[in-house]
């Protein structure tokens, strides 16, 4: 599929301008699957910055059926669906609008059912060709930084813009840097029936999407996303000498948990596939944005890793047996 | 281990009385592993009832390292650790106290490090011998119902007490009712290397604890908890004719998602192990409490299922290779 070039900044600014005078108690980030995972870093951003505003992060149908009284005119709901037609997310937008919430939708295509249900819309670019700031992750960080600025009086929007703009060469270099490693990882995992992926903080979203989408959905390989802090309270008992673990290491303030998990894993398995933002040169990205924006870099590396596994197994990432093929 | 009989109601009432005049913006439910999972239904309760208060649900170290500015005198933090000594949870209590939050700790033992870090403490009873109202789940529902009543003006505390009290014969009968089925399930899963468990709403907590604690930790069997709504956005592609799925069906307002997952699974796998609250007689439990309290019933059945698997595999639920045995 060919996606046109998209520049999001003016669009995002126009949305933020339009809601400038409104006051909110809650932000809801609502989507399904991969579109949900890409919102999680923004939940993390809000949670680490706020005193008043809160951020809820829910699957679209869970959001509808919970039917919280807090979904009202004091709520702002952001919903994402890549092609703008995920039925649950379209229904969630309609539901939120009926409850009086401000509804912003984001998608990669114009004129979709999702867009029709929202008050505002931002189109984002395709992750492989767009600059980081113009991807879904970029749009989410821009929107939430703008909302934080308006609602909490934090001066962070311009910094977020500058840092997202400065991320482009970082991602490009990181991809080159991890080319050989991801090919090696792909070969190594060729015969595995079960993979594990650990992370904490905003990077947990990448364990989630790697396992649920890139592996379970696109490779039919069992893959278990494990929060690096929860690991020691149950899941670590499964680890054996040959357990394959994709260890995601970010730079946010929760890195301690990832390091702790890594130290344990280094003793008890020989098969750690480590994607570590400490090894990446973040160049002109400010120190205190590297944690947040690292999630985008990790996403790119995880996708390369998935492609490498797919190639080794001769199982295209596009093959499905149920999705969009049978009724469900 | 022998635990003394505990009656929690007067203790909970005393705590609620002591905080009566205080005003909160946020409730934090903080723990690790199984102690975290048992708090999730209370997060669901709050989320489905509130207009103003919000409820955050986080792993103990994630809570500390996120270091949200919202952890302050306007926050009430409830922390749980069965034996009151989980280091991360003890540290989280200390952290929350230092930030000025109201800190309530709950545990099964008196005079623990966790209790020492909190302002208030409630001791709960052992799940196998205590009445439902006196278990960890009971204490959590009582505390959160009391907080909801004080902060949101909802008259629900007495109803919660009455319904929890009425749950005792329901659990007893449900256990008898599922005795044969769980033994059969245990036999059926004897050779499986990977299990899946699905649920939504407050029952998702039971998929989580079943997979992470009862299976990964206590049986060294791979087990993947999948939110029934997220299932269709990736994970369902893994399902084959012989995939073993523990389908948890509750009575809360998200049941639609569980039913949808069940309909799909009935077509594509022959191995569904269904634990369904619709088949359980809730007797004198009010209709609108059956969803919330069903999580406690499901927990009891999941534990029976675990015991049945353990027996079949001759792998005691108490065997560990790392937990409390090596440094980590």
XYZ file of C-alpha atoms in Angstrom:
656
model
C 0.000 0.000 0.000
C 1.300 3.459 -0.879
C 0.638 6.190 1.605
C 0.999 9.852 0.678
C 3.450 12.085 2.517
C 1.867 13.618 5.594
C 3.023 16.524 7.748
C 1.132 16.585 11.019
C 2.336 19.628 12.945
C -0.044 22.273 11.581
C -2.970 19.902 11.904
C -2.110 19.089 15.530
C -1.654 22.775 16.331
C -5.056 23.590 14.828
C -6.720 20.924 16.992
C -4.973 22.180 20.121
C -5.968 25.737 19.244
C -9.605 24.725 18.805
C -9.802 23.150 22.280
C -7.712 25.852 23.960
C -10.435 27.197 26.235
C -11.830 23.827 27.313
C -11.055 22.343 30.671
C -10.607 18.601 31.226
C -10.317 16.204 34.127
C -9.412 13.130 32.129
C -7.712 12.038 28.963
C -8.794 8.679 27.558
C -6.532 6.879 25.093
C -8.726 4.338 23.336
C -7.892 1.795 20.648
C -7.285 -1.912 20.007
C -4.131 -3.991 19.512
C -1.203 -2.238 17.869
C -3.076 1.066 17.722
C -3.564 0.803 21.464
C 0.076 -0.048 22.148
C 1.245 3.073 20.342
C -0.794 5.197 22.780
C 0.752 3.694 25.896
C 3.909 5.858 25.825
C 1.630 8.913 25.864
C -0.177 7.516 28.895
C 3.238 7.206 30.503
C 4.105 10.790 29.526
C 0.944 12.162 31.105
C 1.283 10.040 34.236
C 4.832 11.229 34.850
C 3.918 14.905 34.478
C 0.500 15.593 35.985
C -0.895 16.853 39.243
C -4.567 17.171 38.213
C -5.324 15.608 34.881
C -5.475 11.814 34.692
C -5.034 9.464 31.791
C -6.947 6.241 31.247
C -5.710 3.708 28.724
C -8.283 1.135 27.602
C -9.257 -1.282 24.848
C -12.129 0.236 22.831
C -14.843 -2.230 23.863
C -13.637 -2.301 27.467
C -14.034 1.493 27.423
C -17.580 1.296 26.062
C -18.802 -1.488 28.322
C -17.241 -0.098 31.494
C -19.394 2.920 30.755
C -17.733 5.046 33.411
C -19.692 8.109 34.572
C -16.409 9.994 34.127
C -16.841 9.869 30.343
C -18.555 13.222 30.039
C -17.958 16.801 28.934
C -14.902 16.985 31.198
C -13.181 14.183 29.276
C -11.062 14.306 26.162
C -10.935 11.028 24.258
C -8.275 10.257 21.657
C -8.888 7.205 19.477
C -6.650 5.563 16.894
C -7.223 3.046 14.126
C -4.685 2.729 11.340
C -7.217 2.532 8.522
C -9.939 4.258 10.513
C -12.416 1.403 10.358
C -11.854 -0.800 13.423
C -15.508 -1.321 14.420
C -14.939 -1.240 18.202
C -12.949 1.984 17.967
C -15.493 3.627 15.674
C -18.203 2.641 18.173
C -16.096 3.994 21.053
C -15.753 7.369 19.311
C -19.511 7.529 18.771
C -20.141 6.559 22.400
C -17.722 9.179 23.746
C -19.244 11.889 21.552
C -22.741 11.018 22.779
C -21.485 11.353 26.355
C -20.376 14.903 25.623
C -16.629 14.259 25.579
C -14.232 16.013 23.230
C -13.303 13.392 20.643
C -10.099 13.445 18.607
C -9.484 10.629 16.141
C -6.238 9.753 14.410
C -5.712 7.440 11.437
C -3.528 6.972 8.389
C -6.358 7.580 5.924
C -8.835 10.404 5.319
C -12.628 10.173 5.325
C -12.904 6.998 7.359
C -15.794 5.909 9.602
C -13.624 6.769 12.605
C -13.010 10.308 11.437
C -16.753 10.799 10.933
C -17.456 10.037 14.592
C -14.921 12.503 15.976
C -14.950 16.247 16.401
C -11.311 16.565 15.366
C -9.056 14.459 13.183
C -5.319 14.143 12.616
C -3.905 12.060 9.792
C -0.522 10.485 10.404
C 2.083 9.009 8.065
C 3.282 5.456 7.457
C 5.950 4.431 9.943
C 8.413 3.216 7.318
C 8.450 6.378 5.237
C 7.299 9.227 7.486
C 9.562 11.227 9.786
C 9.145 10.183 13.449
C 7.175 13.334 14.244
C 4.669 12.467 11.500
C 4.010 8.892 12.648
C 1.223 7.768 14.971
C 3.651 7.883 17.924
C 4.641 11.426 16.989
C 1.027 12.595 16.738
C 0.178 11.033 20.096
C 3.137 12.684 21.833
C 2.294 16.045 20.234
C -1.367 15.884 21.207
C -0.702 14.800 24.767
C 2.124 17.323 25.226
C -0.225 20.041 23.967
C -2.995 18.933 26.295
C -0.551 18.807 29.220
C 0.595 22.319 28.411
C -2.947 23.696 28.223
C -4.333 21.840 31.235
C -1.363 21.714 33.583
C 0.536 24.824 32.574
C 3.665 22.888 31.608
C 5.792 24.443 28.878
C 6.524 21.275 26.961
C 4.901 21.459 23.536
C 7.720 23.244 21.701
C 10.304 21.006 23.360
C 8.362 17.950 22.237
C 8.249 19.249 18.665
C 11.985 19.995 18.617
C 12.920 16.651 20.110
C 10.662 14.678 17.783
C 12.215 16.553 14.850
C 15.667 15.705 16.145
C 14.771 12.029 16.390
C 14.897 11.357 12.645
C 18.672 10.727 12.296
C 18.625 8.798 15.591
C 16.124 6.289 14.217
C 17.969 6.046 10.897
C 21.275 5.323 12.592
C 19.777 2.929 15.125
C 18.254 0.892 12.311
C 21.621 0.594 10.579
C 23.272 -0.219 13.884
C 20.830 -3.053 14.644
C 20.721 -4.505 11.108
C 23.159 -7.342 11.752
C 21.936 -8.027 15.258
C 18.287 -8.363 14.257
C 19.244 -10.702 11.413
C 21.193 -12.811 13.871
C 18.284 -12.739 16.357
C 15.886 -13.777 13.596
C 18.039 -16.797 12.726
C 18.364 -17.735 16.379
C 14.615 -17.735 16.993
C 13.734 -19.654 13.874
C 12.656 -22.832 15.636
C 11.278 -21.363 18.847
C 7.680 -22.063 19.798
C 7.553 -19.594 22.677
C 9.274 -16.230 23.049
C 9.301 -13.806 25.978
C 9.689 -10.070 25.875
C 10.351 -7.861 28.888
C 10.291 -4.118 29.430
C 8.977 -1.492 31.834
C 7.735 2.086 31.674
C 6.808 3.342 28.229
C 8.707 0.501 26.591
C 6.311 -2.081 27.943
C 4.139 -1.033 24.985
C 6.796 -2.471 22.708
C 6.862 -5.841 24.475
C 3.092 -5.857 24.109
C 2.971 -5.053 20.413
C 5.935 -7.284 19.594
C 4.301 -10.293 21.264
C 0.646 -9.749 20.402
C 0.969 -8.344 16.892
C 4.361 -9.037 15.379
C 4.643 -12.589 16.774
C 1.205 -14.023 17.698
C -0.659 -12.355 14.849
C 1.951 -12.141 12.111
C 4.074 -15.222 12.827
C 1.783 -17.552 14.790
C 4.518 -17.859 17.386
C 3.562 -17.841 21.052
C 5.008 -14.760 22.665
C 4.517 -13.526 26.192
C 4.886 -9.860 27.095
C 6.052 -9.546 30.691
C 6.390 -6.350 32.684
C 9.982 -6.310 33.934
C 8.826 -5.518 37.484
C 6.150 -8.206 37.513
C 8.651 -10.738 36.157
C 9.956 -11.512 39.663
C 6.493 -12.183 41.016
C 5.682 -15.269 39.015
C 6.797 -15.433 35.381
C 10.554 -15.705 36.039
C 10.067 -19.280 37.259
C 9.543 -20.340 33.606
C 13.072 -19.308 32.563
C 15.500 -22.064 31.556
C 18.955 -22.041 30.015
C 17.613 -21.918 26.463
C 14.629 -19.579 26.987
C 14.626 -16.868 24.298
C 14.021 -13.449 25.842
C 13.743 -10.201 23.924
C 14.934 -7.703 26.505
C 13.919 -4.136 25.729
C 15.999 -1.555 27.553
C 14.908 2.049 27.449
C 16.124 5.251 28.997
C 13.069 6.295 30.962
C 13.146 6.484 34.745
C 11.945 2.874 35.071
C 15.102 1.490 33.422
C 16.192 0.149 36.797
C 13.539 -2.568 36.439
C 14.804 -3.587 33.012
C 18.373 -3.690 34.322
C 17.324 -5.842 37.242
C 15.579 -8.282 34.900
C 18.629 -8.322 32.632
C 20.955 -9.163 35.536
C 18.757 -12.110 36.452
C 18.423 -13.302 32.862
C 22.162 -13.153 32.277
C 22.562 -15.802 34.961
C 19.759 -18.138 33.934
C 19.424 -18.091 30.153
C 21.964 -18.031 27.340
C 19.513 -16.516 24.901
C 18.966 -12.831 25.565
C 18.193 -10.616 22.590
C 18.842 -7.176 23.919
C 17.672 -3.988 22.290
C 19.240 -1.262 24.377
C 18.772 2.458 24.001
C 21.996 3.012 25.913
C 23.844 1.772 22.844
C 22.064 4.244 20.585
C 23.378 7.759 19.942
C 20.491 10.136 20.643
C 22.453 13.077 19.230
C 20.421 16.291 19.576
C 17.527 14.744 21.511
C 17.452 16.255 25.003
C 18.420 14.003 27.880
C 14.953 14.143 29.466
C 13.184 13.224 26.217
C 15.276 10.161 25.456
C 13.185 7.949 27.725
C 9.915 8.911 26.061
C 11.199 8.924 22.500
C 13.201 5.738 22.923
C 9.936 3.836 22.524
C 9.806 4.922 18.866
C 13.356 3.746 18.274
C 12.639 0.410 19.949
C 9.523 0.044 17.798
C 11.591 0.343 14.656
C 14.114 -2.239 15.855
C 11.373 -4.656 16.925
C 9.867 -4.411 13.458
C 13.239 -5.234 11.895
C 13.526 -8.187 14.240
C 10.060 -9.375 13.162
C 11.019 -9.115 9.513
C 14.149 -11.121 10.158
C 12.175 -13.890 11.879
C 9.590 -13.858 9.078
C 12.292 -14.220 6.449
C 14.014 -17.074 8.261
C 10.741 -18.919 8.708
C 9.453 -18.071 5.235
C 6.237 -16.941 6.866
C 5.225 -13.548 5.495
C 4.210 -10.930 8.061
C 1.069 -10.411 5.949
C -0.407 -13.916 6.165
C -3.568 -14.248 8.261
C -5.924 -17.143 8.829
C -8.744 -15.263 10.569
C -8.205 -11.486 10.591
C -10.457 -9.854 7.976
C -10.990 -13.327 6.478
C -13.627 -14.961 8.675
C -16.501 -13.572 10.691
C -15.818 -12.715 14.316
C 1.053 -22.563 57.239
C -1.747 -22.014 59.706
C -3.407 -18.647 59.672
C -5.616 -17.473 62.537
C -9.244 -16.597 61.948
C -9.627 -12.961 60.943
C -12.727 -10.774 60.843
C -12.060 -7.636 58.847
C -15.215 -5.531 58.992
C -14.597 -3.578 62.206
C -11.007 -2.928 61.179
C -12.054 -1.627 57.744
C -14.745 0.552 59.314
C -12.220 2.032 61.720
C -9.875 2.920 58.857
C -12.710 4.496 56.859
C -13.798 6.428 59.943
C -10.283 7.742 60.493
C -10.026 9.153 56.955
C -13.611 10.416 56.860
C -12.825 14.108 56.611
C -10.032 13.795 54.053
C -10.545 14.617 50.415
C -8.844 12.709 47.598
C -8.356 13.044 43.865
C -6.791 9.648 43.275
C -6.737 6.135 44.593
C -3.613 4.118 43.839
C -3.725 0.325 44.058
C -0.131 -0.811 44.341
C 1.330 -4.307 44.605
C 3.166 -7.023 42.678
C 2.058 -10.277 41.025
C -0.871 -12.052 42.649
C -1.309 -9.294 45.233
C -1.647 -6.853 42.370
C -4.141 -9.001 40.472
C -6.451 -9.149 43.492
C -6.678 -5.329 43.429
C -7.731 -5.111 39.797
C -11.439 -5.841 40.443
C -11.449 -2.870 42.821
C -9.941 -0.693 40.106
C -12.797 -1.859 37.893
C -15.328 -1.056 40.634
C -14.038 2.474 41.028
C -13.797 3.095 37.287
C -17.398 2.008 36.725
C -18.748 4.284 39.492
C -16.847 7.547 39.560
C -17.260 11.042 38.225
C -14.344 12.710 40.039
C -12.058 10.275 41.770
C -9.694 8.234 39.614
C -7.976 4.936 40.257
C -4.494 4.010 39.138
C -3.374 0.402 39.195
C 0.386 -0.154 39.046
C 3.192 -2.570 39.862
C 5.028 -1.324 42.984
C 8.323 -0.420 41.327
C 6.591 1.056 38.280
C 4.712 3.269 40.753
C 7.889 4.399 42.478
C 9.930 5.023 39.351
C 7.159 6.803 37.446
C 7.265 9.208 40.360
C 4.106 11.000 39.285
C 3.563 14.482 40.754
C 0.014 13.286 41.483
C 1.309 11.147 44.349
C 0.762 13.741 47.043
C -1.547 14.633 49.947
C -4.547 14.333 47.634
C -3.809 10.661 46.957
C -4.794 7.560 48.881
C -2.541 4.590 48.272
C -3.544 1.027 49.139
C -0.784 -1.564 49.056
C -0.950 -5.332 49.463
C 1.602 -8.034 50.131
C 0.471 -11.407 51.432
C 3.216 -11.762 54.029
C 3.867 -8.041 54.229
C 7.479 -8.194 53.171
C 7.613 -7.818 49.373
C 10.528 -5.351 49.159
C 9.152 -3.312 46.227
C 5.783 -2.906 47.923
C 7.332 -1.958 51.255
C 9.436 0.634 49.398
C 6.334 1.896 47.562
C 4.510 2.413 50.869
C 7.456 4.364 52.251
C 7.675 6.433 49.074
C 3.941 7.248 49.097
C 4.077 8.232 52.777
C 6.992 10.550 52.138
C 5.001 12.214 49.360
C 2.225 12.989 51.826
C -0.295 10.432 50.583
C -2.643 8.533 52.888
C -1.223 5.005 52.999
C -3.273 1.905 53.822
C -1.527 -1.449 53.795
C -3.136 -4.873 53.813
C -1.502 -8.237 54.494
C -2.221 -11.636 55.992
C 0.212 -11.181 58.891
C 0.628 -8.596 61.662
C 3.715 -6.508 62.401
C 5.309 -6.788 58.998
C 7.665 -4.302 57.303
C 4.769 -3.258 55.057
C 2.495 -2.453 57.980
C 5.245 -0.327 59.527
C 5.379 1.930 56.464
C 1.647 2.619 56.344
C -0.612 4.891 58.347
C -3.387 2.288 58.469
C -3.404 -1.478 58.279
C -5.995 -4.187 57.644
C -5.220 -7.842 58.164
C -7.070 -10.282 55.944
C -7.691 -14.009 56.191
C -6.404 -16.975 54.198
C -8.472 -17.544 51.056
C -9.058 -21.247 51.717
C -10.451 -20.874 55.205
C -11.745 -17.309 55.540
C -15.203 -16.154 54.509
C -15.133 -14.207 51.199
C -15.617 -10.894 53.006
C -12.522 -11.578 55.122
C -10.197 -12.389 52.227
C -7.917 -9.938 50.415
C -10.570 -9.477 47.701
C -13.168 -8.741 50.351
C -10.998 -6.168 52.108
C -10.211 -4.450 48.820
C -13.884 -4.215 47.834
C -14.812 -2.928 51.301
C -12.098 -0.284 51.331
C -12.815 0.947 47.821
C -16.601 0.925 48.361
C -16.072 2.956 51.531
C -13.802 5.409 49.744
C -16.320 5.727 46.895
C -19.076 6.424 49.401
C -17.071 9.110 51.211
C -15.614 10.783 48.121
C -18.406 10.424 45.576
C -21.455 10.342 47.815
C -22.543 6.903 46.615
C -24.461 4.821 49.147
C -22.732 1.515 48.462
C -20.762 0.457 51.525
C -23.570 -1.355 53.343
C -24.661 -3.040 50.128
C -21.119 -4.228 49.543
C -20.952 -5.664 53.064
C -24.268 -7.475 52.695
C -23.406 -8.879 49.270
C -19.953 -10.031 50.348
C -21.562 -11.748 53.344
C -24.065 -13.428 51.042
C -21.276 -14.701 48.809
C -20.114 -17.437 51.178
C -22.588 -20.178 50.177
C -22.205 -19.164 46.520
C -18.466 -19.874 46.604
C -18.984 -23.118 48.526
C -21.536 -24.395 46.022
C -19.563 -23.245 42.997
C -16.521 -25.160 44.224
C -18.572 -28.348 44.555
C -20.160 -27.711 41.184
C -16.773 -27.329 39.443
C -15.021 -30.205 41.241
C -15.404 -32.746 38.441
C -14.885 -30.242 35.651
C -11.615 -28.906 37.052
C -10.321 -32.458 37.542
C -11.187 -33.194 33.943
C -9.545 -29.940 32.799
C -6.442 -30.780 34.802
C -6.136 -34.186 33.101
C -6.705 -32.619 29.683
C -3.930 -30.062 30.100
C -1.400 -32.485 31.478
C 0.889 -32.461 28.453
C 0.349 -28.907 27.258
C 3.325 -26.591 26.953
C 1.321 -23.435 26.330
C -2.072 -22.424 27.711
C -4.182 -19.349 26.983
C -6.635 -17.645 29.265
C -9.151 -15.014 28.205
C -11.413 -12.649 30.107
C -12.486 -9.016 30.210
C -13.583 -6.485 32.823
C -12.793 -7.395 36.409
C -12.209 -11.022 35.444
C -9.154 -10.163 33.406
C -7.398 -10.159 36.786
C -8.085 -13.876 36.994
C -6.575 -14.628 33.584
C -3.558 -12.649 34.723
C -3.070 -14.438 38.033
C -3.879 -17.846 36.590
C -1.241 -17.465 33.867
C 1.480 -15.577 35.702
C 1.231 -17.165 39.138
C -0.647 -20.454 39.049
C 0.882 -21.644 35.756
C 4.172 -19.843 34.980
C 5.316 -19.613 38.601
C 3.801 -22.694 40.185
C 3.768 -25.136 37.240
C 6.461 -23.831 34.872
C 3.914 -23.993 32.079
C 3.781 -21.175 29.560
C 0.486 -19.389 29.901
C -0.679 -16.266 28.110
C -3.320 -13.982 29.601
C -5.253 -12.291 26.812
C -7.847 -9.566 27.194
C -10.957 -10.869 25.435
C -11.349 -7.593 23.519
C -7.707 -7.441 22.467
C -7.858 -11.079 21.355
C -9.249 -10.109 17.927
C -6.474 -7.607 17.307
C -3.580 -10.000 17.103
C -3.496 -12.961 19.486
C -6.409 -14.904 17.944
C -4.231 -15.771 14.946
C -2.359 -18.271 17.169
C -5.450 -20.425 17.760
C -5.496 -23.919 16.273
C -7.850 -26.876 16.637
C -6.027 -28.202 19.700
C -5.202 -24.907 21.441
C -6.151 -25.109 25.131
C -8.034 -21.997 26.211
C -9.272 -21.292 29.714
C -12.259 -19.060 29.021
C -13.369 -17.050 32.039
C -16.919 -15.781 31.766
C -18.153 -13.285 34.311
C -21.317 -11.338 34.832
C -20.018 -7.793 34.705
C -21.068 -5.422 31.938
C -18.112 -6.430 29.768
C -19.375 -10.031 29.411
C -20.226 -9.309 25.786
C -16.496 -9.421 25.009
C -16.085 -12.796 26.677
C -19.096 -14.141 24.785
C -17.718 -12.889 21.503
C -14.385 -14.597 22.189
C -16.206 -17.791 23.156
C -18.202 -17.817 19.911
C -14.988 -17.538 17.920
C -13.192 -20.177 19.977
C -16.048 -22.642 19.637
C -15.435 -22.636 15.896
C -11.667 -22.861 15.894
C -10.551 -24.969 18.847
C -11.914 -28.146 20.406
C -10.316 -27.406 23.748
C -12.181 -24.732 25.639
C -12.174 -24.921 29.430
C -14.990 -22.660 30.378
C -15.564 -21.281 33.838
C -18.862 -19.469 33.573
C -20.579 -17.448 36.271
C -23.852 -17.853 34.403
C -23.855 -21.486 35.517
C -23.377 -20.513 39.161
C -26.302 -19.812 41.498
C -25.608 -16.431 43.099
C -28.537 -16.886 45.535
C -28.896 -13.774 47.708
C -26.213 -11.724 45.980
C -27.848 -8.727 44.291
C -27.952 -8.718 40.519
C -25.711 -5.647 40.215
C -23.049 -7.098 42.516
C -22.693 -10.425 40.701
C -20.314 -8.969 38.127
C -17.945 -7.576 40.734
C -18.108 -10.516 43.140
C -17.910 -13.120 40.391
C -14.158 -12.463 40.286
C -13.851 -14.058 43.745
C -15.776 -17.126 42.626
C -13.666 -17.445 39.477
C -10.531 -17.143 41.600
C -11.581 -20.131 43.681
C -12.320 -22.238 40.598
C -9.022 -21.259 38.937
C -7.187 -22.384 42.054
C -8.970 -25.745 41.946
C -8.013 -26.054 38.294
C -4.370 -25.324 39.186
C -4.420 -27.974 41.882
C -5.831 -30.483 39.419
C -3.082 -29.735 36.891
C -0.434 -29.924 39.627
C -1.709 -33.316 40.745
C -1.797 -34.721 37.221
C 1.725 -33.524 36.516
C 3.037 -34.455 39.962
C 4.494 -30.975 40.174
C 3.617 -29.423 43.533
C 2.295 -25.867 43.437
C 4.916 -25.052 46.089
C 8.051 -25.909 44.121
C 10.232 -22.965 43.092
C 13.612 -22.783 41.434
C 14.303 -19.076 41.930
C 11.677 -17.366 44.105
C 13.078 -16.781 47.592
C 15.869 -19.253 46.715
C 18.363 -17.233 44.690
C 19.318 -13.578 44.694
C 17.450 -11.295 42.322
